[in-house]
Every structure is written in structure tokens, then in C-alpha cells.
CSV table of C-alpha atoms in Angstrom, one decimal:
chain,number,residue,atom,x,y,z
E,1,UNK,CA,47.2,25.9,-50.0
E,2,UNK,CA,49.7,26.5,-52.5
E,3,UNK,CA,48.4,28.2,-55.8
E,4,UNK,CA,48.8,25.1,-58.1
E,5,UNK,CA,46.8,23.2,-55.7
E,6,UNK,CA,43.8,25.8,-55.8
E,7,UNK,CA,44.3,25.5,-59.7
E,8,UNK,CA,44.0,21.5,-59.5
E,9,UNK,CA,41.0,21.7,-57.5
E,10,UNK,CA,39.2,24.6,-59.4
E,11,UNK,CA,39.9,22.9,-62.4
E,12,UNK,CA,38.7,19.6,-61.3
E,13,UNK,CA,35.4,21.2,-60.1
E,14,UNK,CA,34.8,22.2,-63.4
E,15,UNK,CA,35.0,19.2,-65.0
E,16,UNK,CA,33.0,17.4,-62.4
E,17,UNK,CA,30.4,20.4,-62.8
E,18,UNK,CA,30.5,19.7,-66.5
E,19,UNK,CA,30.2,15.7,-66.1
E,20,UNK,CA,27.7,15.7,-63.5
E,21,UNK,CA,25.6,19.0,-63.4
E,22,UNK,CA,25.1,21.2,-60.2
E,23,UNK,CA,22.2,19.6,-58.7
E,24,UNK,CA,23.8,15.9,-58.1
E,25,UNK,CA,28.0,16.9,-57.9
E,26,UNK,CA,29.4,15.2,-55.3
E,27,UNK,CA,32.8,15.9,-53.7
E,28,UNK,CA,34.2,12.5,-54.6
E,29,UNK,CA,33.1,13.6,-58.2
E,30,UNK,CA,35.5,16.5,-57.7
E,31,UNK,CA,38.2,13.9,-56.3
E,32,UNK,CA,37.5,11.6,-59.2
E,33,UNK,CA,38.6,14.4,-61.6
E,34,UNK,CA,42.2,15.3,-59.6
E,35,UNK,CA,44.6,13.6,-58.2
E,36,UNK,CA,43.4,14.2,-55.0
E,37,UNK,CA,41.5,11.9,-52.2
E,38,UNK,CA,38.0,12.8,-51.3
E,39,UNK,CA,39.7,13.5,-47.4
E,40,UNK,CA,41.9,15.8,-49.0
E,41,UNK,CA,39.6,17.8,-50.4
E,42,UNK,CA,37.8,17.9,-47.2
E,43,UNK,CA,41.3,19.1,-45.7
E,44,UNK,CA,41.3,22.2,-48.1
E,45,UNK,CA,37.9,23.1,-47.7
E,46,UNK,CA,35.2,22.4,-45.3
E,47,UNK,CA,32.1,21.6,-47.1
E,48,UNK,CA,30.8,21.2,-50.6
E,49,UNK,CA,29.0,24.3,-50.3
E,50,UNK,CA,33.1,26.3,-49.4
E,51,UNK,CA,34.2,24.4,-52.1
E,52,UNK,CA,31.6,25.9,-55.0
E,53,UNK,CA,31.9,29.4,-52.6
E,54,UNK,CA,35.2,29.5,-53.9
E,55,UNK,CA,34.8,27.9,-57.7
E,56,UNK,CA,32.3,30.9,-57.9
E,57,UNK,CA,35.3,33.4,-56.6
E,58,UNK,CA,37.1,31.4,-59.2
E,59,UNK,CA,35.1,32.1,-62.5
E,60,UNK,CA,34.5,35.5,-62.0
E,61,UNK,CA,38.1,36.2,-61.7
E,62,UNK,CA,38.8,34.2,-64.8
E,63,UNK,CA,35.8,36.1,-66.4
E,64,UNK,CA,37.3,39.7,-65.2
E,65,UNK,CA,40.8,38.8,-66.3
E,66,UNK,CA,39.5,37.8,-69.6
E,67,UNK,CA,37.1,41.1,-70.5
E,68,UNK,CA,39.6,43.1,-68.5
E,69,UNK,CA,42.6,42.3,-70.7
E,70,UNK,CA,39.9,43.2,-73.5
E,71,UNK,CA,39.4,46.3,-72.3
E,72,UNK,CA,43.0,47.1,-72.3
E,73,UNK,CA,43.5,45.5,-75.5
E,74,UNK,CA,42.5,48.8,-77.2
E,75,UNK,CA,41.5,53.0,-76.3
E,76,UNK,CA,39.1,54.0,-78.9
E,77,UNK,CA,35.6,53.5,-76.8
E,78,UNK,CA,33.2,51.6,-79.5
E,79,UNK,CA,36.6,49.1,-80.0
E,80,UNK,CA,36.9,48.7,-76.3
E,81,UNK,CA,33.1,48.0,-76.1
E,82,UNK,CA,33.0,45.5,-78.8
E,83,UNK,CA,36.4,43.7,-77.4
E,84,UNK,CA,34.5,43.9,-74.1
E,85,UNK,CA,31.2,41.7,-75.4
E,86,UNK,CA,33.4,39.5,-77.4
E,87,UNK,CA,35.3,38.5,-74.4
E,88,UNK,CA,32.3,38.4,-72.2
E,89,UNK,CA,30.8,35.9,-74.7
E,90,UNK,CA,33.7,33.7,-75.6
E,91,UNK,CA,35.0,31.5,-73.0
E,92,UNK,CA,38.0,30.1,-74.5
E,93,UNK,CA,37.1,26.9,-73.9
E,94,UNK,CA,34.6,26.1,-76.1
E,95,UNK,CA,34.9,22.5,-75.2
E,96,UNK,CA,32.2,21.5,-72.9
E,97,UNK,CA,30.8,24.9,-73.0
E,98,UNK,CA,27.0,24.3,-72.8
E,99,UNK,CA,27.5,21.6,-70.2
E,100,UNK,CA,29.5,24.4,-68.1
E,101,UNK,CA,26.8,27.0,-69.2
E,102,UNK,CA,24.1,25.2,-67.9
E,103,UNK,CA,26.2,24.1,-64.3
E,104,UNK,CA,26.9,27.6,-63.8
E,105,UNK,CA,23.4,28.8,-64.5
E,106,UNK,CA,21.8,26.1,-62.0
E,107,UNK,CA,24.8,27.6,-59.5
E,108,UNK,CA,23.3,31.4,-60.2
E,109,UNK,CA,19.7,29.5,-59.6
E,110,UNK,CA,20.7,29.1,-56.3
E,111,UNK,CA,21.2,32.0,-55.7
E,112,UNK,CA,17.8,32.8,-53.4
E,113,UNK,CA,18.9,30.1,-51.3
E,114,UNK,CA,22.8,31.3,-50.8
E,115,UNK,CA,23.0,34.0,-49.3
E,116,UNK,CA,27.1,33.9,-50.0
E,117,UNK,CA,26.5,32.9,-54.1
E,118,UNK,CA,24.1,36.0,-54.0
E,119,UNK,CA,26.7,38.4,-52.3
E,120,UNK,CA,29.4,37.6,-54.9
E,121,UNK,CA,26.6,37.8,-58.0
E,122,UNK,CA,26.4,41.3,-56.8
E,123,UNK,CA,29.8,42.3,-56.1
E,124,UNK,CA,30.4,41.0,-60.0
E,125,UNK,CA,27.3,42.4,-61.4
E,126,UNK,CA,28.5,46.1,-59.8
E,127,UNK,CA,31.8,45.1,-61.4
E,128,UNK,CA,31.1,44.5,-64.9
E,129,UNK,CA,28.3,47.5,-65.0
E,130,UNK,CA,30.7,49.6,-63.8
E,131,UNK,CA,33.2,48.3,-66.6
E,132,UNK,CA,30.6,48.9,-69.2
E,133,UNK,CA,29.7,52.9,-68.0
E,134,UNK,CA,33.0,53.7,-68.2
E,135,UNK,CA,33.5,52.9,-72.1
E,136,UNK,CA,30.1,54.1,-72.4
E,137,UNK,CA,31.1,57.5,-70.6
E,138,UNK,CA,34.6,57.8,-72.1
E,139,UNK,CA,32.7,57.0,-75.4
E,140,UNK,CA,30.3,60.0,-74.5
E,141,UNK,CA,32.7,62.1,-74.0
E,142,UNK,CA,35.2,61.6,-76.5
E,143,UNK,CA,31.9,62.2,-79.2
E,144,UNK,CA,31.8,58.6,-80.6
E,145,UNK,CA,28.2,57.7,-78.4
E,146,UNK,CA,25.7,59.2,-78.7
E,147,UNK,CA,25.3,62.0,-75.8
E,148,UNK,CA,21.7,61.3,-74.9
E,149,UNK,CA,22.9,57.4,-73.5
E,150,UNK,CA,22.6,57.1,-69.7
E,151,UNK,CA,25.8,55.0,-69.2
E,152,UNK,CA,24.6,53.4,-66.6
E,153,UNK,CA,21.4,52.8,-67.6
E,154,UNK,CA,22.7,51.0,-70.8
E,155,UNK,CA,25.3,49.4,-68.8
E,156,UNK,CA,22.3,47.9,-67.2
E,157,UNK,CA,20.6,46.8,-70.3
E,158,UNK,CA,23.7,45.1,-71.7
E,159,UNK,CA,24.1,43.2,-68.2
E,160,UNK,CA,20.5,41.9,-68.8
E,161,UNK,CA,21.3,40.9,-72.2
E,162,UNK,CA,24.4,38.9,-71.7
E,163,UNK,CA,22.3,37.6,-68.9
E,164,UNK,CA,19.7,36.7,-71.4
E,165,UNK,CA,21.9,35.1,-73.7
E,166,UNK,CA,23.2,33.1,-70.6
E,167,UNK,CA,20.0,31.5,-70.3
E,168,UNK,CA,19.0,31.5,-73.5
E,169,UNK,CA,22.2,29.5,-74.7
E,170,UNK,CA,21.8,26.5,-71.9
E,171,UNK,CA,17.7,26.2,-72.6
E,172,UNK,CA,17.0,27.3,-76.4
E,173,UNK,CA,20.8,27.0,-77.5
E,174,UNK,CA,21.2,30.0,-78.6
E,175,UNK,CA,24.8,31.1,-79.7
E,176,UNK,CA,27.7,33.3,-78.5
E,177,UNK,CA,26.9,34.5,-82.3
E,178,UNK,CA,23.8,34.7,-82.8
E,179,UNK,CA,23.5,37.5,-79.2
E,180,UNK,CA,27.1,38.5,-80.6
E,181,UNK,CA,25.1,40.6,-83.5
E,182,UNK,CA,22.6,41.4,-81.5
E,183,UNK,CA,24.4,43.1,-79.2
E,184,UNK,CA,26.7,44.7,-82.8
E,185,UNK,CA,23.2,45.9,-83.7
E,186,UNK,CA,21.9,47.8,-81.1
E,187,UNK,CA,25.4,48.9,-80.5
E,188,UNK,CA,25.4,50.4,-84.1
E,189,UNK,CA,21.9,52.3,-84.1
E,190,UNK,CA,21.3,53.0,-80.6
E,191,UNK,CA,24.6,54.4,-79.5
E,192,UNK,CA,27.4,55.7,-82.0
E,193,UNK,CA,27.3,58.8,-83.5
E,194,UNK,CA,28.8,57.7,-86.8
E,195,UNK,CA,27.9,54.1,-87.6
E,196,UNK,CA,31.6,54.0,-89.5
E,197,UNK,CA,33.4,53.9,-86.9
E,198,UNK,CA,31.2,51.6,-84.8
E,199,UNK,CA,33.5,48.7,-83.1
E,200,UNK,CA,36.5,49.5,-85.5
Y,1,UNK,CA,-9.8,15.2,-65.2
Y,2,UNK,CA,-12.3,17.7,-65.0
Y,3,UNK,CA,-11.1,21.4,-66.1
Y,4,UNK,CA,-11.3,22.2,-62.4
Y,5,UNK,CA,-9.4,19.1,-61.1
Y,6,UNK,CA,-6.3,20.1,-63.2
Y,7,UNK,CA,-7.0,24.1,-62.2
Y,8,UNK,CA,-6.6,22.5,-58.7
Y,9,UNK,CA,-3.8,20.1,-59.5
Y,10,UNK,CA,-1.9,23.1,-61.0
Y,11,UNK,CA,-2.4,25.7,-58.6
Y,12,UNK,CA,-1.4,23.1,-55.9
Y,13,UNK,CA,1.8,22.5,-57.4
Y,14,UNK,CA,2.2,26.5,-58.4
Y,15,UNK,CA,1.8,27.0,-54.5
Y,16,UNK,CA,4.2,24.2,-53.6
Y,17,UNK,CA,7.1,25.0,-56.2
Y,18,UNK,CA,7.1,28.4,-54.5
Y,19,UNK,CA,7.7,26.6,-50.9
Y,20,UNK,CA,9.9,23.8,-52.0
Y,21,UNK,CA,11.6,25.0,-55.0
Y,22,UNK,CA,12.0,22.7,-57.9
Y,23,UNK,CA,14.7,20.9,-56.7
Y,24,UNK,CA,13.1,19.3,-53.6
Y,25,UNK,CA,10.1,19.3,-54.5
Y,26,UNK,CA,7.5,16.0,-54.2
Y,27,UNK,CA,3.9,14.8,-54.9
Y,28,UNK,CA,3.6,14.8,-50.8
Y,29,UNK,CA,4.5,18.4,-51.1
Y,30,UNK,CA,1.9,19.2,-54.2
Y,31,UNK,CA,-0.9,17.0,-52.0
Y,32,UNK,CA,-0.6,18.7,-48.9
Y,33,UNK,CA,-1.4,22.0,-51.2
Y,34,UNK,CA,-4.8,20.4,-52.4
Y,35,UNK,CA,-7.2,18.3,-51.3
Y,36,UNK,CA,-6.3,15.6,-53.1
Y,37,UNK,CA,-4.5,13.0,-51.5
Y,38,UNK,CA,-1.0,12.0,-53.1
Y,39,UNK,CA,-2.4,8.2,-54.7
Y,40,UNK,CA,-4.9,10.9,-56.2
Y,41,UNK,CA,-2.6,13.2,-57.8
Y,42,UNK,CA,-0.7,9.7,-59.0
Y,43,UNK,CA,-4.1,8.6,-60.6
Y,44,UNK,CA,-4.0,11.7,-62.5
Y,45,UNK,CA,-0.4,11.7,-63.5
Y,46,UNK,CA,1.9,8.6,-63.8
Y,47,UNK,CA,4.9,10.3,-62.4
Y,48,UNK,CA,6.4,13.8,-60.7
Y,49,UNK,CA,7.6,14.1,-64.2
Y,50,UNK,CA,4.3,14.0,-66.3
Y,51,UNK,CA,2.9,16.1,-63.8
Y,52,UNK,CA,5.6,19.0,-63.9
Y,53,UNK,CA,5.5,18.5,-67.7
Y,54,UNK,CA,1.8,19.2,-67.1
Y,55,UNK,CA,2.5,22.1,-65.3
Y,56,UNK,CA,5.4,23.6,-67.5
Y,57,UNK,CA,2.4,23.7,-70.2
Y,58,UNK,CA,0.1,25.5,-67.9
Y,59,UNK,CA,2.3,28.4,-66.9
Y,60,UNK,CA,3.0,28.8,-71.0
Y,61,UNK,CA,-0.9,28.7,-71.6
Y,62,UNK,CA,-1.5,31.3,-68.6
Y,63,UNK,CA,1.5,33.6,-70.0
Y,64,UNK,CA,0.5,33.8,-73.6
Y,65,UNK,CA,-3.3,34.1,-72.8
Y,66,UNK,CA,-1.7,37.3,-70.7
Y,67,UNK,CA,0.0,39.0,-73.5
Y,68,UNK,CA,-2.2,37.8,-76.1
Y,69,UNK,CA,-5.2,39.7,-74.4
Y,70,UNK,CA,-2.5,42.7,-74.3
Y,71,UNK,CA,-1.8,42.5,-77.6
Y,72,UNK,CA,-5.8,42.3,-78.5
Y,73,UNK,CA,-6.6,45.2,-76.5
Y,74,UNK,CA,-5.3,48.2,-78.8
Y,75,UNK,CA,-4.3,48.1,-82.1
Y,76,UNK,CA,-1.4,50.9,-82.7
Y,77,UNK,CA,1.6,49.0,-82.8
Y,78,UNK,CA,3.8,51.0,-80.4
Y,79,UNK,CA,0.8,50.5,-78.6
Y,80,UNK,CA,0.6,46.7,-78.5
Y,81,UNK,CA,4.3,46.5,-78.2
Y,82,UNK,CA,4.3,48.4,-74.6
Y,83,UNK,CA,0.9,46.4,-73.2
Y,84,UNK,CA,2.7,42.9,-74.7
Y,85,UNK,CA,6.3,43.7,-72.4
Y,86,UNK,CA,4.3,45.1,-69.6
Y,87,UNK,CA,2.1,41.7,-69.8
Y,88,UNK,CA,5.1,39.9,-70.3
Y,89,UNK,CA,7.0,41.6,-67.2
Y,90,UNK,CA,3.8,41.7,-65.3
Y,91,UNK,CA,2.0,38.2,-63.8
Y,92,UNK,CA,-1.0,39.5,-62.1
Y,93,UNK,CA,0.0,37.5,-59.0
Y,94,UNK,CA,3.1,39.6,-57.3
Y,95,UNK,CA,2.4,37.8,-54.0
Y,96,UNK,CA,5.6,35.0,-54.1
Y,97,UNK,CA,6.9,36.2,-57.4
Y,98,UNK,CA,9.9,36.1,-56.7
Y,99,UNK,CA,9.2,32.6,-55.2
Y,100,UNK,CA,7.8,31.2,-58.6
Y,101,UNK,CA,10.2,33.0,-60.7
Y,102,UNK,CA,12.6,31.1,-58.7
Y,103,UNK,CA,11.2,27.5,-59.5
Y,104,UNK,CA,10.8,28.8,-63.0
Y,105,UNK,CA,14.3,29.6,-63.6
Y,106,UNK,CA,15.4,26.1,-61.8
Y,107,UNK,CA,12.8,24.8,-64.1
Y,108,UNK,CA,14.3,26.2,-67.2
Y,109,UNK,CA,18.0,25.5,-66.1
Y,110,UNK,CA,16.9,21.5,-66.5
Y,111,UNK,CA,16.0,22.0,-70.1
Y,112,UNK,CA,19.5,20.3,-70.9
Y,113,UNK,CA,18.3,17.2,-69.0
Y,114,UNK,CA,14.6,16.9,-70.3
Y,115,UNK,CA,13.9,17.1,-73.7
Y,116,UNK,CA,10.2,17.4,-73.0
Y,117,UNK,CA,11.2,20.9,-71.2
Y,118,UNK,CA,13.3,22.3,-74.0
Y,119,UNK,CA,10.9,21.4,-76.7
Y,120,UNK,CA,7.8,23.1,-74.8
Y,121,UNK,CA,10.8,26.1,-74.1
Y,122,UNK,CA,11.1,26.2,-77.7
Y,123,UNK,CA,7.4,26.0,-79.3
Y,124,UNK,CA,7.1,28.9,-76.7
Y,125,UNK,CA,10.1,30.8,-77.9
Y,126,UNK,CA,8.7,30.8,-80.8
Y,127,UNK,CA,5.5,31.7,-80.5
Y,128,UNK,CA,6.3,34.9,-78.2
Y,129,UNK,CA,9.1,35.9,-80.9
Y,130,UNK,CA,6.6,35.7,-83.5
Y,131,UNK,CA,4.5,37.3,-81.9
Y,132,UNK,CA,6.9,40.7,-81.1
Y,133,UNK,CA,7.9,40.1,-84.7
Y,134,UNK,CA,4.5,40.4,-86.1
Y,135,UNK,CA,3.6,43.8,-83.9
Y,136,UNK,CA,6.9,45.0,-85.2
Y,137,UNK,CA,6.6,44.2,-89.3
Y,138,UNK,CA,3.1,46.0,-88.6
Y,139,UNK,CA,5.2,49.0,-87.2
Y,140,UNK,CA,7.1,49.0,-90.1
Y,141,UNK,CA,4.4,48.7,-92.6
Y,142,UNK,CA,2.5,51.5,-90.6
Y,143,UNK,CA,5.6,53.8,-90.6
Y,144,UNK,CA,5.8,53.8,-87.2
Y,145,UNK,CA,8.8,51.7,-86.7
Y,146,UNK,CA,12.1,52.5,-88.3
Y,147,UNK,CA,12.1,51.0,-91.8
Y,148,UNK,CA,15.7,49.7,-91.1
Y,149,UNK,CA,14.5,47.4,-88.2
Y,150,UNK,CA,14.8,43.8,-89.2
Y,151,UNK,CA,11.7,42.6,-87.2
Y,152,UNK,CA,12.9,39.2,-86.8
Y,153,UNK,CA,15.9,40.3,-85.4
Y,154,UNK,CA,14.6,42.7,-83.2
Y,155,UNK,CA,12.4,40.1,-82.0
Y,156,UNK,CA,15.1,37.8,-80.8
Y,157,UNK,CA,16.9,41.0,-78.9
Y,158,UNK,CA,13.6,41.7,-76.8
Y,159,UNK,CA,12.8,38.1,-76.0
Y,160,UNK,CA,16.9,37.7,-74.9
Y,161,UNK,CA,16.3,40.7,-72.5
Y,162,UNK,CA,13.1,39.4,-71.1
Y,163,UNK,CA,15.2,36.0,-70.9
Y,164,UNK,CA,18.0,38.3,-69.0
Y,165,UNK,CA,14.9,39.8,-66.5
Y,166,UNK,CA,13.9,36.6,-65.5
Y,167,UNK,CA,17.9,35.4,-64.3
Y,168,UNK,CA,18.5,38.6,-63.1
Y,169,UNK,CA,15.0,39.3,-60.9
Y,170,UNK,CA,16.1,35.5,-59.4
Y,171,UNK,CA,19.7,35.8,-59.1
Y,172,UNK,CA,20.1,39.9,-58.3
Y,173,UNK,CA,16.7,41.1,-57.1
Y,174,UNK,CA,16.2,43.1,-60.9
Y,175,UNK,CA,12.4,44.3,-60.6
Y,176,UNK,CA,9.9,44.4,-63.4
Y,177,UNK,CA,9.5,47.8,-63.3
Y,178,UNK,CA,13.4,48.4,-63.5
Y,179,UNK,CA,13.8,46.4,-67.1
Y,180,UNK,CA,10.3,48.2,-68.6
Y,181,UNK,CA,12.2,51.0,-68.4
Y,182,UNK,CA,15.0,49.9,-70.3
Y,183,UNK,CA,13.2,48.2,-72.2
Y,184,UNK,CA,10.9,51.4,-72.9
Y,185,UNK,CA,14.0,53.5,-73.7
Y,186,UNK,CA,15.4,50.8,-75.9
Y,187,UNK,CA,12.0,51.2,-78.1
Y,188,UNK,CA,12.2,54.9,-77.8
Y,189,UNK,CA,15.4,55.3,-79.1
Y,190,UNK,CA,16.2,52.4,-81.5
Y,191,UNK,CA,12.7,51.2,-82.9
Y,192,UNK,CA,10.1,54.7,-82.9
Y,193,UNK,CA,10.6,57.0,-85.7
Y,194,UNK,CA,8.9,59.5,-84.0
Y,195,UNK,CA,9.3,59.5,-80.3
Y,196,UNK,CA,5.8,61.7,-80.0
Y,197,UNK,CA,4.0,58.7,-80.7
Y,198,UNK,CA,5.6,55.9,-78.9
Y,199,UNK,CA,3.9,53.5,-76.4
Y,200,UNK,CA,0.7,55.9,-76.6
């Protein structure tokens, strides 16, 4: 399948995901929003369920190009951190966002029953912690956290948060915001050493 | 309906959300947990709908008469804020947890589609923040807290962790016991003036 192809389906998924929710998409939803048949999508992938396998492969790449190219936006630690959570919070598409929010949430809520959703949760959870410790531990190092943080153990904490948020936003409606200065809060008086140079 | 008809009625359907899930779930399903037949439970409630609505209120009404004992039972407020999160992170029935924190979560993710859902999520949101908000103005009064905690705020931050517990014990296998710590060291180091005293 040729890249743009991949693209045109992915992106077609997401709008059908959007329209119709998790629970009741169809694959000749997904056709309706391309300019593909239903039969062609069937001749790409197998199934509904390798279809969504690979929409989920999909957003967390787009997710990890997006807080990546963050993260390599800056060097100072507390800069890289707060680039990090903004990125992590602000799909650029803000169009449709809850409807997508609350697709992707029923997706993770399946995860119990898929074992190949759960896998890839995982494998992108390890990821992003992993992201996090290293500011955390460059930030340690360099003097600019405080050096009684566990960087992994507050990589873990700000995984649950964002989590939080992510349920949060598609039931209460809480905003990318509102967690935004949360997160800028606890940043400021439970890590840095020097609150003026918190998230330049 | 007798108090202990709508204990059975609820229970039932507790035991068969674990089984099912939310998704498939039916009245069949909730019967074949009770003794009532399924023209029974329809007597009692006009529709799967009313009935999970039903429901949705019960699991609010067990969880708050859980953390509001918790809260009642000591009356330093470091205290009370470590028995409310362990209460909170703690049903007393870890048989099929993961099971009913399953159907919860698929629960919560329909908010979007039933306003009935996200206005009994909300009252509750409410009532749990004000709740942590209260135990932590009382802190603050008592010196025990950090004068520069907003409690409001601070409130919002431990109910969007909580929130981020229950996606991630679902979607990644987080345990209870794994977020009390964080969320233990999160008090210790951001909210406790003195570190002696905290969660006696």
C-alpha cells in the first residue's frame, strides 16, 4: 500500500470515528469518508479490528512525532518539559477534538478485551515515561529539579495525569487548559529548584 | 421496590457488568444474576437505560458513603486526606475489580452520548472535589498544609489523578497501591509543611 493510501485511510477512520463513535463504526463508515469502496478497504486490511490495530499504530506515531519535535524544540530541561505537556495536550486539530477524545478513549476501553490494543498501550506508555525521566533526569542533573524527584516515579505521575485529563475532558469537559496549569503548578512547586526559571 | 429489591436489582447487574461488559450487556444477562425474572426487572425499570441510570447512582452512593466514613473517622487533616485517597483507591470488593473498573470506565466513556450520565458524572465531580477541597482549606487553616496551596485547585489535580488511575488500572494494569504512592509522595512533597506530620 502506497503511503498516501495509508494516509487516506487513516484519515478517513478518523473522521468516521469522530462521526460515529467506537462502539457502532462500521467499515462502510470508513468508506463513506474516502474515496474508497467498502471491498477495497477489505483488500488493504482484513478485518475491522486490523483496520483500528493499525489507526491505533497511527496516532501514537502522530502523538510521538508531535511531543518529540517538542522535545527537540528546546535544551534547557523545565522548557523541554513544559514544550513536552503542551504538545501532549494540544492536538492540532482542535476541530472535532472531543468527539475524537471520546472515540479514542472508548478504543483504550477496550483495551481488556484486545489483547493487540493493550500491547501497543504499553509499548507507548514505556515510550512517553521514558521521554518524561529523561528531562526529568537531565533536569536533575543539570540543578534545575529538584534532586530528591524519582524521575521515574514522576514520569509516572504525569502519565496518570495526562491520562486523567484524557478522561476527564471526554466525561466532565475538562480543558487542555484547565490540566495545562495544573500540570504548570505542580511543575513549579514540586520540582524546580528556582521557580524563575520554571518552563522559561 | 423494597430497599432489598433494588440491593438485589443492583448487585445483579454489578455481577453481570463484570461478565458482559457494558457494551453487550442485557436485562437477560442482569436476570440470570437474580432471581428475578427479566419481565420482573422490566416492572421495576422501564428500560436497560433507566436501569443503568439506576445503577450509575448506586455505585456513586456506595463510593461516597466509602470515603465519607474515611473522612469521618479522624479528624487531622493530613489525616483525613490519606484515609479519603485510600477509600477512594480502595472498593472493599477486589474480587473482579478489574472487571467492574472495566464496565465503569465503558460506562464513563458514554457520558458524551447520555446526558443523564454526565450530569450524575458531574454532581459527583463535584461533590468529591469539594470534598478534598474542604480537608485541604482545613489544612491550610490548621497550618498544616502549605499556605500557598490554592485548595480548589489542588482539588481538581487529585481528582484528575484519581480520574488517570481508573484509565490506567483498565487500560495498563496500574494497581491501587502503585498510584497511593504517588499520590502519597505528591502530598509529602507539595502539600505538607512539615513532612513529620503527614498522613499520621
Amino acid at each position: 500500500m502506497s503511503p498516501d493510501t495509508t494516509e487516506e485511510i487513516m484519515v478517513a477512520t478518523y473522521r468516521a470515528l469522530c462521526e460515529h463513535g467506537y462502539a457502532d463504526l462500521t467499515m462502510q463508515d470508513i468508506a463513506d469518508e474516502s474515496d474508497k469502496s467498502k471491498a477495497a478497504l477489505h483488500y488493504h486490511y482484513d478485518s475491522k479490528q486490523a483496520l483500528l490495530e493499525a489507526f491505533q499504530e497511527f496516532i501514537f506515531e502522530r502523538f510521538f512525532e508531535r511531543v518529540e519535535a517538542a522535545d527537540d524544540s528546546t535544551d534547557h530541561p523545565a522548557a523541554r518539559l513544559g514544550a513536552v505537556l503542551d504538545a501532549a495536550l494540544s492536538p492540532p486539530d482542535a476541530d472535532g477534538l472531543r468527539d475524537i477524545q471520546t472515540a479514542l478513549l472508548e478504543f483504550r476501553a477496550q483495551a481488556p478485551y484486545v489483547p493487540a490494543y493493550r500491547e501497543r498501550l504499553a509499548e507507548s506508555d514505556a515510550r512517553f515515561r521514558s521521554l518524561i525521566e529523561d528531562i526529568l533526569a537531565a533536569g536533575v542533573e543539570s540543578g534545575v529539579f529538584d534532586a530528591d524527584i524519582e524521575p521515574a516515579e514522576t514520569a509516572g505521575f504525569v502519565a496518570t495525569t495526562l491520562a486523567g485529563h484524557q478522561l476527564r475532558q471526554v466525561s466532565l469537559g475538562q480543558s487542555p487548559s484547565e490540566t495545562r496549569r495544573l500540570l504548570r503548578r505542580h511543575v513549579e512547586s514540586s520540582l524546580v529548584v528556582d521557580e524563575e526559571v520554571a518552563e522559561q
